[in-house]
Amino acid sequence: MLASHLYWTLWALVMGCTPDECADCATDAEAFALGGSGLDYVRYGECRMREYISLRQWLIRHTLI
């Protein structure tokens, strides 16, 4: 549970500090799931993947990992 809390805290900090470098899911209608089809979940998963890559690059750039 502590690891999950730490993960989401770090995620929120990075998303807040670097909104222009991370995925633009808030403005991209294609990035979030829109309905119940499998393709909607693929779009949602791709958005999460872009966020993960951005987070990882930010952590590496700031020598946290």
PDB file of N, CA and C in Angstrom:
ATOM      1  N   MET A   1       0.823  -1.190   0.000  1.00  0.00           N
ATOM      2  CA  MET A   1       0.000   0.000   0.000  1.00  0.00           C
ATOM      3  C   MET A   1       0.868   1.255   0.000  1.00  0.00           C
ATOM      4  N   LEU A   2       1.941   1.232   0.772  1.00  0.00           N
ATOM      5  CA  LEU A   2       2.842   2.383   0.825  1.00  0.00           C
ATOM      6  C   LEU A   2       3.483   2.627  -0.537  1.00  0.00           C
ATOM      7  N   ALA A   3       3.859   1.550  -1.218  1.00  0.00           N
ATOM      8  CA  ALA A   3       4.467   1.699  -2.545  1.00  0.00           C
ATOM      9  C   ALA A   3       3.473   2.316  -3.524  1.00  0.00           C
ATOM     10  N   SER A   4       2.221   1.916  -3.444  1.00  0.00           N
ATOM     11  CA  SER A   4       1.200   2.476  -4.324  1.00  0.00           C
ATOM     12  C   SER A   4       0.989   3.959  -4.031  1.00  0.00           C
ATOM     13  N   HIS A   5       0.957   4.310  -2.753  1.00  0.00           N
ATOM     14  CA  HIS A   5       0.780   5.710  -2.370  1.00  0.00           C
ATOM     15  C   HIS A   5       1.956   6.550  -2.875  1.00  0.00           C
ATOM     16  N   LEU A   6       3.165   6.031  -2.730  1.00  0.00           N
ATOM     17  CA  LEU A   6       4.362   6.733  -3.206  1.00  0.00           C
ATOM     18  C   LEU A   6       4.315   6.905  -4.721  1.00  0.00           C
ATOM     19  N   TYR A   7       3.893   5.858  -5.422  1.00  0.00           N
ATOM     20  CA  TYR A   7       3.806   5.915  -6.881  1.00  0.00           C
ATOM     21  C   TYR A   7       2.863   7.032  -7.319  1.00  0.00           C
ATOM     22  N   TRP A   8       1.659   7.082  -6.739  1.00  0.00           N
ATOM     23  CA  TRP A   8       0.681   8.082  -7.156  1.00  0.00           C
ATOM     24  C   TRP A   8       1.086   9.485  -6.737  1.00  0.00           C
ATOM     25  N   THR A   9       1.778   9.610  -5.607  1.00  0.00           N
ATOM     26  CA  THR A   9       2.278  10.918  -5.188  1.00  0.00           C
ATOM     27  C   THR A   9       3.310  11.422  -6.187  1.00  0.00           C
ATOM     28  N   LEU A  10       4.234  10.550  -6.572  1.00  0.00           N
ATOM     29  CA  LEU A  10       5.259  10.916  -7.549  1.00  0.00           C
ATOM     30  C   LEU A  10       4.628  11.250  -8.891  1.00  0.00           C
ATOM     31  N   TRP A  11       3.660  10.443  -9.295  1.00  0.00           N
ATOM     32  CA  TRP A  11       2.974  10.673 -10.566  1.00  0.00           C
ATOM     33  C   TRP A  11       2.306  12.042 -10.561  1.00  0.00           C
ATOM     34  N   ALA A  12       1.613  12.382  -9.478  1.00  0.00           N
ATOM     35  CA  ALA A  12       0.920  13.665  -9.392  1.00  0.00           C
ATOM     36  C   ALA A  12       1.900  14.832  -9.421  1.00  0.00           C
ATOM     37  N   LEU A  13       3.035  14.684  -8.748  1.00  0.00           N
ATOM     38  CA  LEU A  13       4.044  15.747  -8.749  1.00  0.00           C
ATOM     39  C   LEU A  13       4.595  15.987 -10.147  1.00  0.00           C
ATOM     40  N   VAL A  14       4.938  14.920 -10.837  1.00  0.00           N
ATOM     41  CA  VAL A  14       5.513  15.062 -12.177  1.00  0.00           C
ATOM     42  C   VAL A  14       4.485  15.618 -13.148  1.00  0.00           C
ATOM     43  N   MET A  15       3.254  15.141 -13.086  1.00  0.00           N
ATOM     44  CA  MET A  15       2.216  15.648 -13.977  1.00  0.00           C
ATOM     45  C   MET A  15       1.949  17.127 -13.715  1.00  0.00           C
ATOM     46  N   GLY A  16       2.012  17.538 -12.452  1.00  0.00           N
ATOM     47  CA  GLY A  16       1.786  18.936 -12.111  1.00  0.00           C
ATOM     48  C   GLY A  16       2.940  19.835 -12.498  1.00  0.00           C
ATOM     49  N   CYS A  17       4.163  19.313 -12.408  1.00  0.00           N
ATOM     50  CA  CYS A  17       5.355  20.123 -12.688  1.00  0.00           C
ATOM     51  C   CYS A  17       5.651  20.237 -14.176  1.00  0.00           C
ATOM     52  N   THR A  18       5.273  19.243 -14.944  1.00  0.00           N
ATOM     53  CA  THR A  18       5.628  19.229 -16.366  1.00  0.00           C
ATOM     54  C   THR A  18       4.427  18.908 -17.243  1.00  0.00           C
ATOM     55  N   PRO A  19       3.365  19.697 -17.174  1.00  0.00           N
ATOM     56  CA  PRO A  19       2.173  19.343 -17.953  1.00  0.00           C
ATOM     57  C   PRO A  19       2.390  19.385 -19.461  1.00  0.00           C
ATOM     58  N   ASP A  20       3.285  20.237 -19.938  1.00  0.00           N
ATOM     59  CA  ASP A  20       3.502  20.342 -21.381  1.00  0.00           C
ATOM     60  C   ASP A  20       4.330  19.198 -21.934  1.00  0.00           C
ATOM     61  N   GLU A  21       5.116  18.536 -21.083  1.00  0.00           N
ATOM     62  CA  GLU A  21       5.964  17.444 -21.535  1.00  0.00           C
ATOM     63  C   GLU A  21       5.258  16.098 -21.474  1.00  0.00           C
ATOM     64  N   CYS A  22       4.174  16.023 -20.744  1.00  0.00           N
ATOM     65  CA  CYS A  22       3.477  14.755 -20.547  1.00  0.00           C
ATOM     66  C   CYS A  22       2.320  14.616 -21.522  1.00  0.00           C
ATOM     67  N   ALA A  23       1.672  13.497 -21.452  1.00  0.00           N
ATOM     68  CA  ALA A  23       0.551  13.232 -22.348  1.00  0.00           C
ATOM     69  C   ALA A  23      -0.545  14.268 -22.160  1.00  0.00           C
ATOM     70  N   ASP A  24      -1.184  14.626 -23.254  1.00  0.00           N
ATOM     71  CA  ASP A  24      -2.230  15.644 -23.204  1.00  0.00           C
ATOM     72  C   ASP A  24      -3.614  15.008 -23.211  1.00  0.00           C
ATOM     73  N   CYS A  25      -3.844  14.106 -22.285  1.00  0.00           N
ATOM     74  CA  CYS A  25      -5.107  13.368 -22.247  1.00  0.00           C
ATOM     75  C   CYS A  25      -6.296  14.270 -21.967  1.00  0.00           C
ATOM     76  N   ALA A  26      -6.079  15.375 -21.273  1.00  0.00           N
ATOM     77  CA  ALA A  26      -7.190  16.267 -20.933  1.00  0.00           C
ATOM     78  C   ALA A  26      -7.752  16.956 -22.170  1.00  0.00           C
ATOM     79  N   THR A  27      -6.914  17.195 -23.178  1.00  0.00           N
ATOM     80  CA  THR A  27      -7.369  17.911 -24.364  1.00  0.00           C
ATOM     81  C   THR A  27      -7.524  17.016 -25.586  1.00  0.00           C
ATOM     82  N   ASP A  28      -7.061  15.785 -25.503  1.00  0.00           N
ATOM     83  CA  ASP A  28      -7.120  14.868 -26.634  1.00  0.00           C
ATOM     84  C   ASP A  28      -8.284  13.899 -26.454  1.00  0.00           C
ATOM     85  N   ALA A  29      -9.341  14.125 -27.197  1.00  0.00           N
ATOM     86  CA  ALA A  29     -10.538  13.279 -27.067  1.00  0.00           C
ATOM     87  C   ALA A  29     -10.264  11.840 -27.462  1.00  0.00           C
ATOM     88  N   GLU A  30      -9.250  11.610 -28.269  1.00  0.00           N
ATOM     89  CA  GLU A  30      -8.926  10.257 -28.712  1.00  0.00           C
ATOM     90  C   GLU A  30      -8.148   9.467 -27.665  1.00  0.00           C
ATOM     91  N   ALA A  31      -7.609  10.130 -26.645  1.00  0.00           N
ATOM     92  CA  ALA A  31      -6.744   9.450 -25.687  1.00  0.00           C
ATOM     93  C   ALA A  31      -7.521   8.702 -24.612  1.00  0.00           C
ATOM     94  N   PHE A  32      -8.683   9.195 -24.211  1.00  0.00           N
ATOM     95  CA  PHE A  32      -9.440   8.545 -23.151  1.00  0.00           C
ATOM     96  C   PHE A  32     -10.451   7.560 -23.717  1.00  0.00           C
ATOM     97  N   ALA A  33     -10.835   6.613 -22.902  1.00  0.00           N
ATOM     98  CA  ALA A  33     -11.855   5.654 -23.305  1.00  0.00           C
ATOM     99  C   ALA A  33     -13.174   6.385 -23.524  1.00  0.00           C
ATOM    100  N   LEU A  34     -13.831   6.095 -24.637  1.00  0.00           N
ATOM    101  CA  LEU A  34     -15.046   6.815 -24.993  1.00  0.00           C
ATOM    102  C   LEU A  34     -16.304   5.975 -24.813  1.00  0.00           C
ATOM    103  N   GLY A  35     -16.179   4.675 -24.829  1.00  0.00           N
ATOM    104  CA  GLY A  35     -17.355   3.823 -24.733  1.00  0.00           C
ATOM    105  C   GLY A  35     -16.997   2.474 -24.159  1.00  0.00           C
ATOM    106  N   GLY A  36     -17.628   1.431 -24.670  1.00  0.00           N
ATOM    107  CA  GLY A  36     -17.394   0.121 -24.097  1.00  0.00           C
ATOM    108  C   GLY A  36     -16.630  -0.832 -24.995  1.00  0.00           C
ATOM    109  N   SER A  37     -16.148  -0.366 -26.131  1.00  0.00           N
ATOM    110  CA  SER A  37     -15.465  -1.284 -27.039  1.00  0.00           C
ATOM    111  C   SER A  37     -14.018  -1.495 -26.622  1.00  0.00           C
ATOM    112  N   GLY A  38     -13.428  -2.528 -27.151  1.00  0.00           N
ATOM    113  CA  GLY A  38     -12.034  -2.821 -26.851  1.00  0.00           C
ATOM    114  C   GLY A  38     -11.090  -1.738 -27.332  1.00  0.00           C
ATOM    115  N   LEU A  39     -11.413  -1.089 -28.450  1.00  0.00           N
ATOM    116  CA  LEU A  39     -10.546  -0.032 -28.970  1.00  0.00           C
ATOM    117  C   LEU A  39     -10.486   1.155 -28.023  1.00  0.00           C
ATOM    118  N   ASP A  40     -11.582   1.432 -27.307  1.00  0.00           N
ATOM    119  CA  ASP A  40     -11.571   2.518 -26.336  1.00  0.00           C
ATOM    120  C   ASP A  40     -10.559   2.239 -25.233  1.00  0.00           C
ATOM    121  N   TYR A  41     -10.473   0.984 -24.813  1.00  0.00           N
ATOM    122  CA  TYR A  41      -9.517   0.633 -23.772  1.00  0.00           C
ATOM    123  C   TYR A  41      -8.086   0.681 -24.292  1.00  0.00           C
ATOM    124  N   VAL A  42      -7.908   0.403 -25.572  1.00  0.00           N
ATOM    125  CA  VAL A  42      -6.579   0.528 -26.172  1.00  0.00           C
ATOM    126  C   VAL A  42      -6.142   1.986 -26.138  1.00  0.00           C
ATOM    127  N   ARG A  43      -7.040   2.901 -26.480  1.00  0.00           N
ATOM    128  CA  ARG A  43      -6.717   4.334 -26.421  1.00  0.00           C
ATOM    129  C   ARG A  43      -6.360   4.751 -25.005  1.00  0.00           C
ATOM    130  N   TYR A  44      -7.143   4.296 -24.045  1.00  0.00           N
ATOM    131  CA  TYR A  44      -6.889   4.623 -22.642  1.00  0.00           C
ATOM    132  C   TYR A  44      -5.535   4.067 -22.204  1.00  0.00           C
ATOM    133  N   GLY A  45      -5.244   2.829 -22.598  1.00  0.00           N
ATOM    134  CA  GLY A  45      -3.963   2.217 -22.254  1.00  0.00           C
ATOM    135  C   GLY A  45      -2.796   2.957 -22.886  1.00  0.00           C
ATOM    136  N   GLU A  46      -2.983   3.429 -24.110  1.00  0.00           N
ATOM    137  CA  GLU A  46      -1.915   4.182 -24.774  1.00  0.00           C
ATOM    138  C   GLU A  46      -1.650   5.494 -24.048  1.00  0.00           C
ATOM    139  N   CYS A  47      -2.702   6.128 -23.558  1.00  0.00           N
ATOM    140  CA  CYS A  47      -2.554   7.367 -22.787  1.00  0.00           C
ATOM    141  C   CYS A  47      -1.764   7.094 -21.513  1.00  0.00           C
ATOM    142  N   ARG A  48      -2.091   6.013 -20.816  1.00  0.00           N
ATOM    143  CA  ARG A  48      -1.365   5.664 -19.589  1.00  0.00           C
ATOM    144  C   ARG A  48       0.101   5.354 -19.911  1.00  0.00           C
ATOM    145  N   MET A  49       0.348   4.717 -21.048  1.00  0.00           N
ATOM    146  CA  MET A  49       1.718   4.387 -21.435  1.00  0.00           C
ATOM    147  C   MET A  49       2.521   5.652 -21.700  1.00  0.00           C
ATOM    148  N   ARG A  50       1.921   6.635 -22.387  1.00  0.00           N
ATOM    149  CA  ARG A  50       2.624   7.896 -22.630  1.00  0.00           C
ATOM    150  C   ARG A  50       2.943   8.599 -21.315  1.00  0.00           C
ATOM    151  N   GLU A  51       2.017   8.542 -20.364  1.00  0.00           N
ATOM    152  CA  GLU A  51       2.272   9.145 -19.056  1.00  0.00           C
ATOM    153  C   GLU A  51       3.422   8.440 -18.355  1.00  0.00           C
ATOM    154  N   TYR A  52       3.458   7.107 -18.430  1.00  0.00           N
ATOM    155  CA  TYR A  52       4.534   6.343 -17.802  1.00  0.00           C
ATOM    156  C   TYR A  52       5.883   6.705 -18.413  1.00  0.00           C
ATOM    157  N   ILE A  53       5.949   6.789 -19.721  1.00  0.00           N
ATOM    158  CA  ILE A  53       7.204   7.129 -20.394  1.00  0.00           C
ATOM    159  C   ILE A  53       7.657   8.529 -20.001  1.00  0.00           C
ATOM    160  N   SER A  54       6.734   9.471 -19.944  1.00  0.00           N
ATOM    161  CA  SER A  54       7.079  10.834 -19.529  1.00  0.00           C
ATOM    162  C   SER A  54       7.579  10.862 -18.100  1.00  0.00           C
ATOM    163  N   LEU A  55       6.909  10.132 -17.226  1.00  0.00           N
ATOM    164  CA  LEU A  55       7.326  10.072 -15.823  1.00  0.00           C
ATOM    165  C   LEU A  55       8.722   9.477 -15.708  1.00  0.00           C
ATOM    166  N   ARG A  56       8.969   8.392 -16.419  1.00  0.00           N
ATOM    167  CA  ARG A  56      10.282   7.740 -16.359  1.00  0.00           C
ATOM    168  C   ARG A  56      11.383   8.669 -16.876  1.00  0.00           C
ATOM    169  N   GLN A  57      11.133   9.356 -17.980  1.00  0.00           N
ATOM    170  CA  GLN A  57      12.127  10.285 -18.519  1.00  0.00           C
ATOM    171  C   GLN A  57      12.403  11.421 -17.549  1.00  0.00           C
ATOM    172  N   TRP A  58      11.362  11.933 -16.892  1.00  0.00           N
ATOM    173  CA  TRP A  58      11.533  13.016 -15.923  1.00  0.00           C
ATOM    174  C   TRP A  58      12.356  12.542 -14.737  1.00  0.00           C
ATOM    175  N   LEU A  59      12.089  11.333 -14.245  1.00  0.00           N
ATOM    176  CA  LEU A  59      12.838  10.792 -13.112  1.00  0.00           C
ATOM    177  C   LEU A  59      14.305  10.578 -13.473  1.00  0.00           C
ATOM    178  N   ILE A  60      14.568  10.100 -14.677  1.00  0.00           N
ATOM    179  CA  ILE A  60      15.950   9.900 -15.126  1.00  0.00           C
ATOM    180  C   ILE A  60      16.654  11.243 -15.282  1.00  0.00           C
ATOM    181  N   ARG A  61      15.973  12.217 -15.869  1.00  0.00           N
ATOM    182  CA  ARG A  61      16.560  13.537 -16.080  1.00  0.00           C
ATOM    183  C   ARG A  61      16.931  14.215 -14.757  1.00  0.00           C
ATOM    184  N   HIS A  62      16.153  13.964 -13.729  1.00  0.00           N
ATOM    185  CA  HIS A  62      16.426  14.570 -12.421  1.00  0.00           C
ATOM    186  C   HIS A  62      17.195  13.616 -11.502  1.00  0.00           C
ATOM    187  N   THR A  63      17.788  12.582 -12.088  1.00  0.00           N
ATOM    188  CA  THR A  63      18.617  11.580 -11.402  1.00  0.00           C
ATOM    189  C   THR A  63      17.944  11.010 -10.157  1.00  0.00           C
ATOM    190  N   LEU A  64      16.663  10.732 -10.261  1.00  0.00           N
ATOM    191  CA  LEU A  64      15.952  10.077  -9.163  1.00  0.00           C
ATOM    192  C   LEU A  64      15.936   8.565  -9.346  1.00  0.00           C
ATOM    193  N   ILE A  65      16.167   8.109 -10.589  1.00  0.00           N
ATOM    194  CA  ILE A  65      16.329   6.671 -10.842  1.00  0.00           C
ATOM    195  C   ILE A  65      17.505   6.489 -11.768  1.00  0.00           C
TER     196      ILE A  65
END
